[in-house]
C-alpha cells in the first residue's frame, strides 16, 4: 500500500463524517457544487468536510466546522443530521459547539470588576503608540 493511501485511510478513521456525507451525497446524485448551494456553504467547505482536512499554504490541516454547518450539509444531502453530529462529537442539544476546535474559557464565574482590572493590567503593559 502506498503512503498516500495510508494517509487517506488514517483521515477516514479520524474523521468519519467525511465518508458519511460523501456516501449520502452520491446516493442523492448530487455534485459538491449542488450540495454547497443547497447547504448555503462554499464548494470548498463541502470538499473539506468530505476529506477531513483543508490545505492552506501547501500544508494539510484538520478541517474545523460548526454544528450549524454540519446540520446544513447533512440536510442538503438527505443524511441523518443527528448521526452526522454524533460522528463529530456534537450533540443535537449543544447550541454551538464547534468541532475540532479548542473549547473556550468560561469566565462567567469571574466578577466583572476582576475581568476589567485584569484587562487594564494587560493593556497597560502594551507599548504605547504615538
N, CA, C and O atoms as a GROMACS GRO file, in nm:
protein
  520
    1UNK      N    1   0.085  -0.118   0.000
    1UNK     CA    2   0.000   0.000   0.000
    1UNK      C    3   0.089   0.123   0.000
    1UNK      O    4   0.190   0.127   0.070
    2UNK      N    5   0.053   0.224  -0.077
    2UNK     CA    6   0.135   0.344  -0.084
    2UNK      C    7   0.113   0.432   0.038
    2UNK      O    8   0.013   0.418   0.109
    3UNK      N    9   0.208   0.524   0.061
    3UNK     CA   10   0.197   0.613   0.176
    3UNK      C   11   0.074   0.703   0.164
    3UNK      O   12   0.009   0.731   0.265
    4UNK      N   13   0.042   0.749   0.043
    4UNK     CA   14  -0.075   0.834   0.024
    4UNK      C   15  -0.204   0.764   0.065
    4UNK      O   16  -0.291   0.827   0.126
    5UNK      N   17  -0.217   0.638   0.034
    5UNK     CA   18  -0.336   0.562   0.072
    5UNK      C   19  -0.342   0.549   0.223
    5UNK      O   20  -0.451   0.559   0.281
    6UNK      N   21  -0.228   0.527   0.289
    6UNK     CA   22  -0.226   0.517   0.435
    6UNK      C   23  -0.275   0.647   0.499
    6UNK      O   24  -0.350   0.643   0.596
    7UNK      N   25  -0.233   0.760   0.445
    7UNK     CA   26  -0.276   0.889   0.497
    7UNK      C   27  -0.426   0.905   0.480
    7UNK      O   28  -0.495   0.949   0.573
    8UNK      N   29  -0.478   0.870   0.364
    8UNK     CA   30  -0.621   0.880   0.338
    8UNK      C   31  -0.698   0.791   0.435
    8UNK      O   32  -0.800   0.833   0.490
    9UNK      N   33  -0.652   0.668   0.456
    9UNK     CA   34  -0.718   0.577   0.550
    9UNK      C   35  -0.715   0.633   0.691
    9UNK      O   36  -0.813   0.621   0.764
   10UNK      N   37  -0.604   0.692   0.731
   10UNK     CA   38  -0.593   0.750   0.866
   10UNK      C   39  -0.694   0.863   0.883
   10UNK      O   40  -0.757   0.874   0.988
   11UNK      N   41  -0.708   0.946   0.782
   11UNK     CA   42  -0.804   1.057   0.790
   11UNK      C   43  -0.946   1.003   0.799
   11UNK      O   44  -1.027   1.056   0.874
   12UNK      N   45  -0.977   0.897   0.723
   12UNK     CA   46  -1.112   0.839   0.727
   12UNK      C   47  -1.146   0.789   0.867
   12UNK      O   48  -1.258   0.809   0.915
   13UNK      N   49  -1.049   0.725   0.933
   13UNK     CA   50  -1.075   0.673   1.068
   13UNK      C   51  -1.089   0.786   1.168
   13UNK      O   52  -1.169   0.778   1.261
   14UNK      N   53  -1.012   0.892   1.149
   14UNK     CA   54  -1.014   1.006   1.240
   14UNK      C   55  -1.134   1.096   1.214
   14UNK      O   56  -1.182   1.163   1.305
   15UNK      N   57  -1.183   1.100   1.092
   15UNK     CA   58  -1.289   1.192   1.052
   15UNK      C   59  -1.400   1.114   0.982
   15UNK      O   60  -1.412   1.119   0.860
   16UNK      N   61  -1.483   1.042   1.059
   16UNK     CA   62  -1.586   0.957   0.998
   16UNK      C   63  -1.698   1.034   0.930
   16UNK      O   64  -1.775   0.976   0.854
   17UNK      N   65  -1.708   1.164   0.956
   17UNK     CA   66  -1.813   1.243   0.891
   17UNK      C   67  -1.794   1.247   0.740
   17UNK      O   68  -1.892   1.244   0.665
   18UNK      N   69  -1.670   1.255   0.695
   18UNK     CA   70  -1.642   1.267   0.552
   18UNK      C   71  -1.703   1.158   0.467
   18UNK      O   72  -1.782   1.186   0.377
   19UNK      N   73  -1.668   1.031   0.495
   19UNK     CA   74  -1.727   0.923   0.416
   19UNK      C   75  -1.880   0.917   0.429
   19UNK      O   76  -1.950   0.880   0.334
   20UNK      N   77  -1.931   0.952   0.547
   20UNK     CA   78  -2.076   0.951   0.570
   20UNK      C   79  -2.146   1.053   0.478
   20UNK      O   80  -2.243   1.020   0.411
   21UNK      N   81  -2.095   1.176   0.476
   21UNK     CA   82  -2.155   1.279   0.391
   21UNK      C   83  -2.137   1.248   0.243
   21UNK      O   84  -2.229   1.268   0.163
   22UNK      N   85  -2.018   1.201   0.206
   22UNK     CA   86  -1.992   1.170   0.065
   22UNK      C   87  -2.085   1.060   0.016
   22UNK      O   88  -2.140   1.069  -0.094
   23UNK      N   89  -2.103   0.956   0.096
   23UNK     CA   90  -2.192   0.846   0.058
   23UNK      C   91  -2.336   0.897   0.041
   23UNK      O   92  -2.403   0.860  -0.056
   24UNK      N   93  -2.382   0.980   0.134
   24UNK     CA   94  -2.518   1.034   0.124
   24UNK      C   95  -2.531   1.125   0.001
   24UNK      O   96  -2.632   1.121  -0.069
   25UNK      N   97  -2.429   1.206  -0.023
   25UNK     CA   98  -2.432   1.296  -0.139
   25UNK      C   99  -2.438   1.218  -0.269
   25UNK      O  100  -2.518   1.249  -0.358
   26UNK      N  101  -2.354   1.115  -0.280
   26UNK     CA  102  -2.351   1.034  -0.402
   26UNK      C  103  -2.481   0.956  -0.419
   26UNK      O  104  -2.530   0.942  -0.531
   27UNK      N  105  -2.537   0.904  -0.309
   27UNK     CA  106  -2.665   0.833  -0.316
   27UNK      C  107  -2.778   0.925  -0.363
   27UNK      O  108  -2.870   0.882  -0.431
   28UNK      N  109  -2.768   1.052  -0.325
   28UNK     CA  110  -2.868   1.150  -0.366
   28UNK      C  111  -2.843   1.202  -0.508
   28UNK      O  112  -2.925   1.276  -0.562
   29UNK      N  113  -2.731   1.162  -0.568
   29UNK     CA  114  -2.698   1.205  -0.703
   29UNK      C  115  -2.661   1.352  -0.712
   29UNK      O  116  -2.685   1.416  -0.814
   30UNK      N  117  -2.602   1.405  -0.605
   30UNK     CA  118  -2.567   1.547  -0.601
   30UNK      C  119  -2.418   1.569  -0.623
   30UNK      O  120  -2.335   1.489  -0.579
   31UNK      N  121  -2.386   1.676  -0.691
   31UNK     CA  122  -2.246   1.718  -0.703
   31UNK      C  123  -2.208   1.795  -0.578
   31UNK      O  124  -2.295   1.834  -0.499
   32UNK      N  125  -2.080   1.818  -0.560
   32UNK     CA  126  -2.037   1.901  -0.447
   32UNK      C  127  -2.091   2.043  -0.462
   32UNK      O  128  -2.131   2.106  -0.364
   33UNK      N  129  -2.093   2.093  -0.585
   33UNK     CA  130  -2.142   2.228  -0.609
   33UNK      C  131  -2.289   2.241  -0.572
   33UNK      O  132  -2.329   2.338  -0.508
   34UNK      N  133  -2.370   2.143  -0.611
   34UNK     CA  134  -2.512   2.147  -0.579
   34UNK      C  135  -2.534   2.131  -0.429
   34UNK      O  136  -2.622   2.196  -0.371
   35UNK      N  137  -2.456   2.046  -0.366
   35UNK     CA  138  -2.464   2.030  -0.221
   35UNK      C  139  -2.433   2.162  -0.152
   35UNK      O  140  -2.504   2.203  -0.060
   36UNK      N  141  -2.327   2.228  -0.196
   36UNK     CA  142  -2.288   2.356  -0.138
   36UNK      C  143  -2.399   2.460  -0.155
   36UNK      O  144  -2.429   2.534  -0.062
   37UNK      N  145  -2.459   2.464  -0.273
   37UNK     CA  146  -2.567   2.559  -0.298
   37UNK      C  147  -2.685   2.533  -0.205
   37UNK      O  148  -2.739   2.625  -0.145
   38UNK      N  149  -2.724   2.407  -0.193
   38UNK     CA  150  -2.838   2.371  -0.107
   38UNK      C  151  -2.808   2.398   0.040
   38UNK      O  152  -2.897   2.438   0.115
   39UNK      N  153  -2.684   2.377   0.080
   39UNK     CA  154  -2.646   2.395   0.221
   39UNK      C  155  -2.614   2.540   0.256
   39UNK      O  156  -2.612   2.577   0.374
   40UNK      N  157  -2.590   2.621   0.155
   40UNK     CA  158  -2.554   2.760   0.181
   40UNK      C  159  -2.411   2.777   0.228
   40UNK      O  160  -2.379   2.868   0.305
   41UNK      N  161  -2.325   2.686   0.182
   41UNK     CA  162  -2.182   2.694   0.216
   41UNK      C  163  -2.102   2.691   0.086
   41UNK      O  164  -2.158   2.673  -0.022
   42UNK      N  165  -1.972   2.708   0.097
   42UNK     CA  166  -1.888   2.706  -0.022
   42UNK      C  167  -1.860   2.563  -0.068
   42UNK      O  168  -1.868   2.468   0.010
   43UNK      N  169  -1.827   2.551  -0.196
   43UNK     CA  170  -1.785   2.422  -0.250
   43UNK      C  171  -1.665   2.370  -0.173
   43UNK      O  172  -1.656   2.251  -0.144
   44UNK      N  173  -1.572   2.461  -0.140
   44UNK     CA  174  -1.452   2.422  -0.066
   44UNK      C  175  -1.487   2.363   0.070
   44UNK      O  176  -1.421   2.268   0.115
   45UNK      N  177  -1.588   2.416   0.136
   45UNK     CA  178  -1.628   2.365   0.267
   45UNK      C  179  -1.680   2.223   0.255
   45UNK      O  180  -1.647   2.137   0.337
   46UNK      N  181  -1.762   2.197   0.154
   46UNK     CA  182  -1.814   2.061   0.131
   46UNK      C  183  -1.698   1.966   0.104
   46UNK      O  184  -1.690   1.858   0.162
   47UNK      N  185  -1.607   2.007   0.016
   47UNK     CA  186  -1.490   1.925  -0.017
   47UNK      C  187  -1.409   1.894   0.109
   47UNK      O  188  -1.372   1.780   0.134
   48UNK      N  189  -1.381   1.998   0.188
   48UNK     CA  190  -1.300   1.980   0.309
   48UNK      C  191  -1.370   1.891   0.411
   48UNK      O  192  -1.306   1.808   0.475
   49UNK      N  193  -1.501   1.906   0.426
   49UNK     CA  194  -1.576   1.821   0.519
   49UNK      C  195  -1.571   1.676   0.476
   49UNK      O  196  -1.560   1.586   0.560
   50UNK      N  197  -1.578   1.652   0.346
   50UNK     CA  198  -1.574   1.514   0.296
   50UNK      C  199  -1.437   1.450   0.313
   50UNK      O  200  -1.428   1.332   0.344
   51UNK      N  201  -1.332   1.525   0.292
   51UNK     CA  202  -1.200   1.464   0.302
   51UNK      C  203  -1.138   1.474   0.440
   51UNK      O  204  -1.043   1.402   0.471
   52UNK      N  205  -1.190   1.563   0.525
   52UNK     CA  206  -1.144   1.571   0.663
   52UNK      C  207  -1.027   1.664   0.687
   52UNK      O  208  -0.977   1.673   0.799
   53UNK      N  209  -0.984   1.733   0.586
   53UNK     CA  210  -0.874   1.828   0.602
   53UNK      C  211  -0.888   1.938   0.498
   53UNK      O  212  -0.959   1.924   0.398
   54UNK      N  213  -0.817   2.047   0.524
   54UNK     CA  214  -0.809   2.155   0.426
   54UNK      C  215  -0.662   2.181   0.399
   54UNK      O  216  -0.576   2.146   0.480
   55UNK      N  217  -0.634   2.240   0.287
   55UNK     CA  218  -0.496   2.272   0.251
   55UNK      C  219  -0.482   2.424   0.249
   55UNK      O  220  -0.556   2.494   0.180
   56UNK      N  221  -0.386   2.472   0.326
   56UNK     CA  222  -0.358   2.615   0.330
   56UNK      C  223  -0.208   2.633   0.323
   56UNK      O  224  -0.134   2.572   0.399
   57UNK      N  225  -0.164   2.717   0.232
   57UNK     CA  226  -0.021   2.742   0.211
   57UNK      C  227   0.056   2.611   0.190
   57UNK      O  228   0.168   2.596   0.238
   58UNK      N  229  -0.006   2.518   0.118
   58UNK     CA  230   0.059   2.392   0.086
   58UNK      C  231   0.065   2.292   0.199
   58UNK      O  232   0.128   2.186   0.185
   59UNK      N  233   0.002   2.322   0.312
   59UNK     CA  234   0.004   2.230   0.426
   59UNK      C  235  -0.137   2.180   0.456
   59UNK      O  236  -0.235   2.251   0.434
   60UNK      N  237  -0.145   2.057   0.506
   60UNK     CA  238  -0.273   1.997   0.543
   60UNK      C  239  -0.307   2.028   0.687
   60UNK      O  240  -0.223   2.015   0.776
   61UNK      N  241  -0.431   2.071   0.710
   61UNK     CA  242  -0.480   2.099   0.845
   61UNK      C  243  -0.612   2.027   0.864
   61UNK      O  244  -0.691   2.017   0.770
   62UNK      N  245  -0.639   1.977   0.985
   62UNK     CA  246  -0.770   1.917   1.010
   62UNK      C  247  -0.880   2.019   0.984
   62UNK      O  248  -0.865   2.137   1.018
   63UNK      N  249  -0.988   1.975   0.926
   63UNK     CA  250  -1.098   2.067   0.896
   63UNK      C  251  -1.170   2.102   1.027
   63UNK      O  252  -1.191   2.016   1.112
   64UNK      N  253  -1.208   2.227   1.040
   64UNK     CA  254  -1.289   2.271   1.152
   64UNK      C  255  -1.430   2.296   1.102
   64UNK      O  256  -1.450   2.330   0.985
   65UNK      N  257  -1.527   2.279   1.189
   65UNK     CA  258  -1.664   2.303   1.147
   65UNK      C  259  -1.748   2.343   1.266
   65UNK      O  260  -1.701   2.343   1.380
   66UNK      N  261  -1.871   2.377   1.239
   66UNK     CA  262  -1.964   2.412   1.346
   66UNK      C  263  -2.087   2.323   1.336
   66UNK      O  264  -2.109   2.256   1.236
   67UNK      N  265  -2.164   2.324   1.441
   67UNK     CA  266  -2.287   2.246   1.444
   67UNK      C  267  -2.378   2.285   1.328
   67UNK      O  268  -2.431   2.199   1.258
   68UNK      N  269  -2.395   2.415   1.307
   68UNK     CA  270  -2.487   2.459   1.202
   68UNK      C  271  -2.440   2.418   1.063
   68UNK      O  272  -2.522   2.384   0.977
   69UNK      N  273  -2.309   2.419   1.039
   69UNK     CA  274  -2.258   2.376   0.908
   69UNK      C  275  -2.284   2.228   0.887
   69UNK      O  276  -2.329   2.188   0.779
   70UNK      N  277  -2.256   2.147   0.988
   70UNK     CA  278  -2.281   2.002   0.977
   70UNK      C  279  -2.430   1.978   0.951
   70UNK      O  280  -2.466   1.897   0.865
   71UNK      N  281  -2.515   2.048   1.024
   71UNK     CA  282  -2.660   2.032   1.005
   71UNK      C  283  -2.702   2.068   0.863
   71UNK      O  284  -2.778   1.995   0.800
   72UNK      N  285  -2.654   2.181   0.813
   72UNK     CA  286  -2.692   2.227   0.679
   72UNK      C  287  -2.645   2.131   0.570
   72UNK      O  288  -2.721   2.100   0.478
   73UNK      N  289  -2.522   2.086   0.580
   73UNK     CA  290  -2.468   1.996   0.476
   73UNK      C  291  -2.536   1.859   0.484
   73UNK      O  292  -2.573   1.803   0.381
   74UNK      N  293  -2.553   1.806   0.604
   74UNK     CA  294  -2.621   1.677   0.619
   74UNK      C  295  -2.763   1.684   0.565
   74UNK      O  296  -2.808   1.594   0.494
   75UNK      N  297  -2.833   1.790   0.597
   75UNK     CA  298  -2.970   1.809   0.548
   75UNK      C  299  -2.972   1.820   0.396
   75UNK      O  300  -3.061   1.766   0.331
   76UNK      N  301  -2.876   1.891   0.339
   76UNK     CA  302  -2.870   1.910   0.194
   76UNK      C  303  -2.854   1.780   0.118
   76UNK      O  304  -2.904   1.766   0.007
   77UNK      N  305  -2.785   1.682   0.177
   77UNK     CA  306  -2.762   1.554   0.109
   77UNK      C  307  -2.859   1.446   0.154
   77UNK      O  308  -2.851   1.332   0.108
   78UNK      N  309  -2.951   1.482   0.244
   78UNK     CA  310  -3.051   1.386   0.290
   78UNK      C  311  -2.998   1.288   0.393
   78UNK      O  312  -3.056   1.181   0.413
   79UNK      N  313  -2.888   1.324   0.460
   79UNK     CA  314  -2.831   1.236   0.563
   79UNK      C  315  -2.901   1.263   0.696
   79UNK      O  316  -2.962   1.368   0.715
   80UNK      N  317  -2.891   1.168   0.787
   80UNK     CA  318  -2.946   1.186   0.921
   80UNK      C  319  -2.861   1.288   0.996
   80UNK      O  320  -2.743   1.265   1.021
   81UNK      N  321  -2.921   1.402   1.030
   81UNK     CA  322  -2.848   1.512   1.092
   81UNK      C  323  -2.792   1.470   1.228
   81UNK      O  324  -2.677   1.502   1.259
   82UNK      N  325  -2.871   1.400   1.308
   82UNK     CA  326  -2.825   1.357   1.441
   82UNK      C  327  -2.703   1.266   1.430
   82UNK      O  328  -2.610   1.276   1.510
   83UNK      N  329  -2.703   1.177   1.331
   83UNK     CA  330  -2.589   1.087   1.311
   83UNK      C  331  -2.467   1.166   1.265
   83UNK      O  332  -2.356   1.139   1.311
   84UNK      N  333  -2.486   1.261   1.177
   84UNK     CA  334  -2.374   1.344   1.131
   84UNK      C  335  -2.311   1.418   1.248
   84UNK      O  336  -2.189   1.424   1.260
   85UNK      N  337  -2.394   1.475   1.334
   85UNK     CA  338  -2.343   1.546   1.451
   85UNK      C  339  -2.271   1.450   1.546
   85UNK      O  340  -2.165   1.483   1.600
   86UNK      N  341  -2.327   1.331   1.564
   86UNK     CA  342  -2.265   1.231   1.652
   86UNK      C  343  -2.126   1.194   1.602
   86UNK      O  344  -2.034   1.175   1.682
   87UNK      N  345  -2.110   1.184   1.472
   87UNK     CA  346  -1.981   1.145   1.414
   87UNK      C  347  -1.870   1.245   1.445
   87UNK      O  348  -1.753   1.208   1.446
   88UNK      N  349  -1.906   1.371   1.469
   88UNK     CA  350  -1.805   1.471   1.503
   88UNK      C  351  -1.809   1.511   1.650
   88UNK      O  352  -1.743   1.605   1.692
   89UNK      N  353  -1.889   1.436   1.728
   89UNK     CA  354  -1.891   1.460   1.872
   89UNK      C  355  -1.972   1.580   1.916
   89UNK      O  356  -1.946   1.637   2.022
   90UNK      N  357  -2.070   1.620   1.835
   90UNK     CA  358  -2.156   1.732   1.870
   90UNK      C  359  -2.296   1.675   1.893
   90UNK      O  360  -2.346   1.599   1.810
   91UNK      N  361  -2.359   1.711   2.004
   91UNK     CA  362  -2.495   1.664   2.029
   91UNK      C  363  -2.595   1.762   1.970
   91UNK      O  364  -2.565   1.880   1.952
   92UNK      N  365  -2.713   1.712   1.942
   92UNK     CA  366  -2.818   1.798   1.886
   92UNK      C  367  -2.858   1.908   1.983
   92UNK      O  368  -2.901   2.016   1.940
   93UNK      N  369  -2.845   1.883   2.114
   93UNK     CA  370  -2.882   1.982   2.215
   93UNK      C  371  -2.776   2.089   2.234
   93UNK      O  372  -2.803   2.194   2.293
   94UNK      N  373  -2.657   2.064   2.186
   94UNK     CA  374  -2.546   2.158   2.204
   94UNK      C  375  -2.567   2.275   2.108
   94UNK      O  376  -2.565   2.255   1.986
   95UNK      N  377  -2.587   2.396   2.159
   95UNK     CA  378  -2.624   2.507   2.072
   95UNK      C  379  -2.520   2.550   1.970
   95UNK      O  380  -2.556   2.589   1.859
   96UNK      N  381  -2.392   2.543   2.003
   96UNK     CA  382  -2.296   2.599   1.907
   96UNK      C  383  -2.157   2.541   1.918
   96UNK      O  384  -2.062   2.602   1.868
   97UNK      N  385  -2.141   2.428   1.980
   97UNK     CA  386  -2.007   2.375   1.999
   97UNK      C  387  -1.941   2.345   1.866
   97UNK      O  388  -1.994   2.266   1.788
   98UNK      N  389  -1.826   2.406   1.838
   98UNK     CA  390  -1.756   2.376   1.714
   98UNK      C  391  -1.686   2.241   1.723
   98UNK      O  392  -1.649   2.196   1.832
   99UNK      N  393  -1.668   2.178   1.609
   99UNK     CA  394  -1.593   2.053   1.606
   99UNK      C  395  -1.446   2.078   1.579
   99UNK      O  396  -1.412   2.170   1.505
  100UNK      N  397  -1.361   2.000   1.638
  100UNK     CA  398  -1.216   2.008   1.620
  100UNK      C  399  -1.160   2.145   1.654
  100UNK      O  400  -1.061   2.188   1.594
  101UNK      N  401  -1.219   2.213   1.746
  101UNK     CA  402  -1.165   2.341   1.791
  101UNK      C  403  -1.154   2.335   1.943
  101UNK      O  404  -1.235   2.269   2.008
  102UNK      N  405  -1.056   2.404   1.999
  102UNK     CA  406  -1.045   2.402   2.144
  102UNK      C  407  -1.166   2.469   2.209
  102UNK      O  408  -1.222   2.565   2.157
  103UNK      N  409  -1.202   2.416   2.324
  103UNK     CA  410  -1.315   2.473   2.398
  103UNK      C  411  -1.273   2.606   2.457
  103UNK      O  412  -1.161   2.620   2.507
  104UNK      N  413  -1.360   2.705   2.451
  104UNK     CA  414  -1.331   2.837   2.504
  104UNK      C  415  -1.325   2.837   2.656
  104UNK      O  416  -1.378   2.747   2.722
  105UNK      N  417  -1.262   2.937   2.710
  105UNK     CA  418  -1.250   2.953   2.854
  105UNK      C  419  -1.379   3.014   2.908
  105UNK      O  420  -1.424   3.118   2.859
  106UNK      N  421  -1.438   2.952   3.008
  106UNK     CA  422  -1.561   3.002   3.069
  106UNK      C  423  -1.526   3.099   3.181
  106UNK      O  424  -1.476   3.059   3.286
  107UNK      N  425  -1.552   3.225   3.159
  107UNK     CA  426  -1.523   3.329   3.258
  107UNK      C  427  -1.649   3.378   3.328
  107UNK      O  428  -1.647   3.481   3.395
  108UNK      N  429  -1.757   3.306   3.313
  108UNK     CA  430  -1.885   3.352   3.369
  108UNK      C  431  -1.883   3.362   3.521
  108UNK      O  432  -1.962   3.438   3.578
  109UNK      N  433  -1.796   3.287   3.589
  109UNK     CA  434  -1.791   3.291   3.735
  109UNK      C  435  -1.699   3.402   3.787
  109UNK      O  436  -1.697   3.430   3.907
  110UNK      N  437  -1.623   3.465   3.698
  110UNK     CA  438  -1.530   3.570   3.739
  110UNK      C  439  -1.606   3.703   3.746
  110UNK      O  440  -1.672   3.741   3.648
  111UNK      N  441  -1.598   3.772   3.858
  111UNK     CA  442  -1.669   3.901   3.869
  111UNK      C  443  -1.623   3.999   3.761
  111UNK      O  444  -1.506   4.004   3.725
  112UNK      N  445  -1.718   4.077   3.713
  112UNK     CA  446  -1.695   4.174   3.606
  112UNK      C  447  -1.580   4.269   3.640
  112UNK      O  448  -1.498   4.300   3.554
  113UNK      N  449  -1.575   4.314   3.764
  113UNK     CA  450  -1.471   4.408   3.807
  113UNK      C  451  -1.332   4.346   3.795
  113UNK      O  452  -1.237   4.413   3.755
  114UNK      N  453  -1.321   4.217   3.829
  114UNK     CA  454  -1.192   4.149   3.817
  114UNK      C  455  -1.150   4.137   3.671
  114UNK      O  456  -1.032   4.155   3.638
  115UNK      N  457  -1.244   4.108   3.585
  115UNK     CA  458  -1.213   4.099   3.442
  115UNK      C  459  -1.164   4.233   3.389
  115UNK      O  460  -1.066   4.239   3.314
  116UNK      N  461  -1.232   4.341   3.427
  116UNK     CA  462  -1.190   4.474   3.383
  116UNK      C  463  -1.053   4.511   3.438
  116UNK      O  464  -0.971   4.569   3.366
  117UNK      N  465  -1.028   4.477   3.564
  117UNK     CA  466  -0.898   4.507   3.624
  117UNK      C  467  -0.787   4.432   3.552
  117UNK      O  468  -0.681   4.488   3.524
  118UNK      N  469  -0.810   4.304   3.522
  118UNK     CA  470  -0.710   4.224   3.452
  118UNK      C  471  -0.687   4.278   3.311
  118UNK      O  472  -0.574   4.284   3.265
  119UNK      N  473  -0.793   4.315   3.244
  119UNK     CA  474  -0.780   4.373   3.111
  119UNK      C  475  -0.698   4.501   3.117
  119UNK      O  476  -0.611   4.523   3.033
  120UNK      N  477  -0.726   4.585   3.215
  120UNK     CA  478  -0.650   4.709   3.233
  120UNK      C  479  -0.502   4.683   3.257
  120UNK      O  480  -0.417   4.751   3.200
  121UNK      N  481  -0.472   4.583   3.342
  121UNK     CA  482  -0.331   4.548   3.368
  121UNK      C  483  -0.261   4.503   3.240
  121UNK      O  484  -0.148   4.544   3.212
  122UNK      N  485  -0.328   4.420   3.164
  122UNK     CA  486  -0.265   4.369   3.042
  122UNK      C  487  -0.248   4.478   2.937
  122UNK      O  488  -0.146   4.485   2.870
  123UNK      N  489  -0.347   4.564   2.924
  123UNK     CA  490  -0.337   4.674   2.828
  123UNK      C  491  -0.227   4.772   2.866
  123UNK      O  492  -0.161   4.828   2.779
  124UNK      N  493  -0.207   4.792   2.996
  124UNK     CA  494  -0.104   4.887   3.040
  124UNK      C  495   0.036   4.837   3.008
  124UNK      O  496   0.130   4.916   3.004
  125UNK      N  497   0.052   4.708   2.986
  125UNK     CA  498   0.184   4.651   2.955
  125UNK      C  499   0.218   4.661   2.806
  125UNK      O  500   0.333   4.641   2.766
  126UNK      N  501   0.119   4.692   2.725
  126UNK     CA  502   0.143   4.703   2.581
  126UNK      C  503   0.216   4.833   2.550
  126UNK      O  504   0.195   4.934   2.618
  127UNK      N  505   0.302   4.832   2.448
  127UNK     CA  506   0.371   4.956   2.410
  127UNK      C  507   0.270   5.060   2.362
  127UNK      O  508   0.176   5.028   2.289
  128UNK      N  509   0.291   5.181   2.402
  128UNK     CA  510   0.201   5.291   2.363
  128UNK      C  511   0.235   5.335   2.222
  128UNK      O  512   0.352   5.339   2.182
  129UNK      N  513   0.132   5.369   2.147
  129UNK     CA  514   0.151   5.419   2.011
  129UNK      C  515   0.143   5.571   2.015
  129UNK      O  516   0.062   5.626   2.090
  130UNK      N  517   0.225   5.640   1.936
  130UNK     CA  518   0.223   5.788   1.937
  130UNK      C  519   0.093   5.844   1.885
  130UNK      O  520   0.076   5.966   1.880
   0.00000   0.00000   0.00000
